[in-house]
Amino acid sequence: MKSRTRIPTTPLLMILPSFLLAMSIIGYPILDLAWTSMQEVSRFGKMMGFIGLANFAEVFRDPLFYSSLVRTLIWTVAVVGGTLIMSLPIAIMLNDDFHGRGLARVIVMLPWAISLTMTAVLWRWSLNGRAGLINATLMDFHIITEPIEWLATAPLAFTVEILVGILVSIPFTTTIFLGGLSSLPQDSYEAAVVDGAKPWELFRYITLPLMKPFINIAIVLNVIYVFNSLPIIWVMTEGGPANGTDILVTYLYKLAFRFGQLGKASAISLIMFFVLFVFTIAYVLMVMRQEHDSTAEEVKNDA
Amino acid sequence: MTPKLKKSLLYWLLLSPLCVVILLPFGVMFVTALRPRDELFVYPPTWTFSEFRWENFVEMWVKTNFGGALLNSLYVSVTSTIIAIVLSIPAAYALSRYRFSGKGLYRNFLLMTQMMSPIVLVLGLFRLMVHLNLVNSLNSLVVTYVAFNMAFTIWMLQSYFNTIPRELEEASWIDGATSFTSLVKIFLPLAVPAMVVTAIFTFINSWNEFVLALTLIRSQNDYTLPVQIFSQVAGRYQVEWHHVMAATVLATVPVAIVFSWLQRYLIRGMALGAVK
Amino acid sequence: MASVTISGVEKWFGTLQILHGIDIDIEDQEFVVLVGPSGCGKSTLLRMIAGLEPISDGEISIGTRVINDVPARDRDIAMVFQNYALYPHMSVYDNIGFSLKLRKRSKQEVSEKISEAAQILDLTPYLERSPRQLSGGQRQRVAMGRALVRDAQVFLFDEPLSNLDAKLRVVMRTEIKALHQRLKTTSVYVTHDQIEAMTMADRIVVMNKGRVEQIGTPMDLYDFPANLFVADFIGSPSMNFIEGVVAADNDGPFVMAKDRTRLAISRDSSAELGQKVVYGARPEHLVLSGGSEGFGATVEVIEPTGPNIQIFADVAGKRICALSAERRTHKPGQKIRLHCPETSVHLFDASSGARI
């Protein structure tokens, strides 16, 4: 008697509800955006007919698109770079045993607990030119003599927003690094110490190479999360003054919900979707490579 | 001085600028929420103020419809958390326990949905909700929050499920349990802590969400807390900052406390699953 | 209680074949040990008997009932897992009684059975504890207790002692054997430890790469290993092997090793002249010879174990091991002569590995 390999339907039924929901809430809008981006759309959202790639052409003629794009690149490089440079030493310290480590962890993770909106509201008020307590503090320490209007000029406002962007990205990145650090083999360090390595050499030759996969993942994820940074800019300056702090996400939001240019906004959404898609694929490949290594082990131990 | 003490001092010295920058706005929040209205705009600005004005909270509650927004936020967060967990448990169980074709594909699909930022899809989502006649309904937020959180919940649950030995269920089958009995009597009781932790994080995510709430909810009565507080700040000639800060205290402090208490589980969960 | 019949059983994971046509007949009341290196398929086979792994081809029956399509819960078997698989959220009492509760036995019967099992296993003082409050040995006993109360037809053991420390392992293995002598339940026991297999089994099944290499009583396997794999796997320290060619002279047949060392074999041997063979001799059969008997060897390492001294020596370019009960000390580099009685020599065909 030969028992055929059954097609396991149970697990498929179990994943079906979540799959369907994700498909309709996340999959459908993508198709809708693709459709809308090739339509002429009136201010009130009425489809006026197929116009091919005209919306895309309009986007690429728009100087505001380019200035937002450039600012998005600056934002991404500055926020991701700044976050990584800050997070690795923080994670190394938090992974080490010292007095008050529990408290330090709570403080460093705190920005993660608060919504970006609230954080931005707090900073907007703290940086208020007339009554903000940041100015008060700086004046108390005689660092400045006059209050500074932090958010009134675009370059200064954008710099401040980047710093807030770094601040709110540190907890997540530090968490990834802490996960990585706790998985590093302790005996490599002991072996290196026995071999006579100094602390800096330990970092350079053991920690950094072993942490490389985690650093890569942190880079990709932080780039992806740049797309989620809208509340910071939206709440603190709403992209202003004079579109001077707009990045693509805020510019897109304005086009769609303030100026009613739905066709153009769809086109930008789609362009951003593809950028996001590329980074997501990069991330999936990275995770898969890591999992491949660990599942290969599992299979070996399984048999 | 012991080496550990020396190290602790050095570490705190290095961490202190960051800690100050993180804590400063919270200090600002408290001293603003508690100061009398006419001491908001004094020149030069100062941290000190004449009296603790606790009535600010009461005033704010009444004037800004804080209670309504709080209820909206609670409704959206609780409902979406429950639905997300209920839908995620079977999926996470399937991923953790079964070998089936398409498993890898499904995991990558989840990964992609997790990476999808709401802002990129917000226009399409808005049009979808218009079609479904759900704009201005809190349920539009419930559905989208469930969808956007599911990858996270499935992943967290799956990584915890993986730590529950499969042999426990096998032992119960041999002891005579059906799959269902085994699930109810053996597996779920052991999975409760994981489900609670995951649910709390999902709750916090929904509680804090801004872009979708701003877009899909148009009438003031249906605002959730972040949008409500934002609306007190944005596009107003006169901002009542002491009210805004009082509202921010109430909206953030409880969440921050719960999060701080649970963050080590998040780190553990991520170490287990998401970023091995 | 019942017999277990495994015939033509195969296991495939996708295109990967794990088990190749396994045939084993386990008699009623027998204690059979499946032994082999890790990855040989022994655990998979056990899990197929238990109903935890589908059977790709072939048939398994318990008694006269074919159980291929019977779910685990209806097979009337009990199993002890490698990691014990105790339910962490239940007390010892509930762990042992879980199967009875599922079978809707009366409260009184459940409690009687549990106290009887606890009595046998010395668990009575621990019944209210939770598993994590127990030591490794106690957890092991609870796992046994869970199987005991079932009155199952067959007991299955999946490396149950591998998580215990060496001393406790020896104690528990005697206890399990004593238990079996008392209950006489048909048992299938999986282990990678050949000493466990030798000491516990009525019959041993040696497996390798998804195939059965040999089935037999412990002493059968030890004295008459069917092939090189079994000869090498059973016995510690392992059998010594020296490759050579069968030759003969006036003193009789012998195996000529590479460096022309002469290794005498029995006149009754069916080995043919010129056949390439492997000469096998167990360490305890190699005795130090005073005269010209045997073959020359150079001492390399000496390891006293207490009852014996293990002498590692170079013979024909291979390091072999001899056991000596004499207290005489040898020095590395010293030339000695070793001799193996011809009746104790094992001969294997060099290409097929089969016993000659």
Short mmCIF file of N, CA and C in Angstrom, two decimals, chain A residues 71-80 82-83 155-169 232-233 236 247:
data_model
loop_
_atom_site.label_atom_id
_atom_site.label_comp_id
_atom_site.label_asym_id
_atom_site.label_seq_id
_atom_site.Cartn_x
_atom_site.Cartn_y
_atom_site.Cartn_z
N ARG A 71 16.53 66.91 -1.10
CA ARG A 71 16.44 66.98 0.35
C ARG A 71 16.20 65.59 0.95
N THR A 72 15.46 64.75 0.22
CA THR A 72 15.25 63.39 0.70
C THR A 72 16.59 62.64 0.80
N LEU A 73 17.44 62.86 -0.23
CA LEU A 73 18.75 62.19 -0.21
C LEU A 73 19.58 62.69 0.96
N ILE A 74 19.58 64.03 1.15
CA ILE A 74 20.33 64.59 2.28
C ILE A 74 19.81 64.01 3.59
N TRP A 75 18.49 64.03 3.72
CA TRP A 75 17.83 63.51 4.93
C TRP A 75 18.26 62.06 5.17
N THR A 76 18.17 61.25 4.12
CA THR A 76 18.45 59.83 4.27
C THR A 76 19.90 59.60 4.71
N VAL A 77 20.82 60.21 3.96
CA VAL A 77 22.24 60.01 4.28
C VAL A 77 22.54 60.50 5.70
N ALA A 78 22.01 61.71 6.03
CA ALA A 78 22.33 62.29 7.33
C ALA A 78 21.70 61.47 8.47
N VAL A 79 20.43 61.13 8.31
CA VAL A 79 19.74 60.43 9.39
C VAL A 79 20.31 59.02 9.56
N VAL A 80 20.44 58.29 8.45
CA VAL A 80 20.92 56.92 8.56
C VAL A 80 22.37 56.89 9.05
N GLY A 82 24.04 59.30 10.69
CA GLY A 82 24.11 59.77 12.07
C GLY A 82 23.63 58.72 13.05
N THR A 83 22.55 58.05 12.69
CA THR A 83 21.99 57.02 13.58
C THR A 83 22.98 55.89 13.79
N PRO A 155 16.97 76.21 6.19
CA PRO A 155 18.17 75.37 6.44
C PRO A 155 18.30 74.98 7.90
N LEU A 156 18.08 75.93 8.81
CA LEU A 156 18.21 75.62 10.24
C LEU A 156 17.12 74.64 10.67
N ALA A 157 15.89 74.90 10.20
CA ALA A 157 14.78 74.02 10.56
C ALA A 157 15.05 72.59 10.09
N PHE A 158 15.56 72.47 8.86
CA PHE A 158 15.81 71.14 8.30
C PHE A 158 16.90 70.42 9.10
N THR A 159 17.94 71.17 9.49
CA THR A 159 19.00 70.57 10.31
C THR A 159 18.44 70.06 11.62
N VAL A 160 17.61 70.89 12.27
CA VAL A 160 17.02 70.48 13.54
C VAL A 160 16.17 69.23 13.34
N GLU A 161 15.40 69.20 12.26
CA GLU A 161 14.55 68.04 12.00
C GLU A 161 15.37 66.78 11.77
N ILE A 162 16.51 66.94 11.09
CA ILE A 162 17.40 65.78 10.89
C ILE A 162 17.87 65.26 12.25
N LEU A 163 18.23 66.18 13.14
CA LEU A 163 18.70 65.74 14.46
C LEU A 163 17.60 65.00 15.21
N VAL A 164 16.38 65.50 15.12
CA VAL A 164 15.27 64.78 15.77
C VAL A 164 15.08 63.42 15.10
N GLY A 165 15.22 63.41 13.76
CA GLY A 165 15.12 62.14 13.03
C GLY A 165 16.14 61.12 13.53
N ILE A 166 17.36 61.59 13.78
CA ILE A 166 18.40 60.68 14.31
C ILE A 166 17.98 60.19 15.69
N LEU A 167 17.54 61.13 16.51
CA LEU A 167 17.18 60.79 17.89
C LEU A 167 16.13 59.68 17.95
N VAL A 168 15.12 59.78 17.09
CA VAL A 168 14.05 58.79 17.18
C VAL A 168 14.43 57.47 16.50
N SER A 169 15.50 57.47 15.69
CA SER A 169 15.92 56.22 15.04
C SER A 169 16.89 55.43 15.89
N ILE A 232 7.48 63.94 11.68
CA ILE A 232 8.47 64.87 12.23
C ILE A 232 8.39 66.20 11.47
N ILE A 233 8.52 66.10 10.14
CA ILE A 233 8.53 67.32 9.34
C ILE A 233 7.14 67.95 9.30
N MET A 236 6.45 69.67 12.71
CA MET A 236 7.34 70.77 13.11
C MET A 236 7.27 71.95 12.15
N ILE A 247 10.45 66.97 2.08
CA ILE A 247 11.06 65.81 1.43
C ILE A 247 9.94 65.10 0.67
#
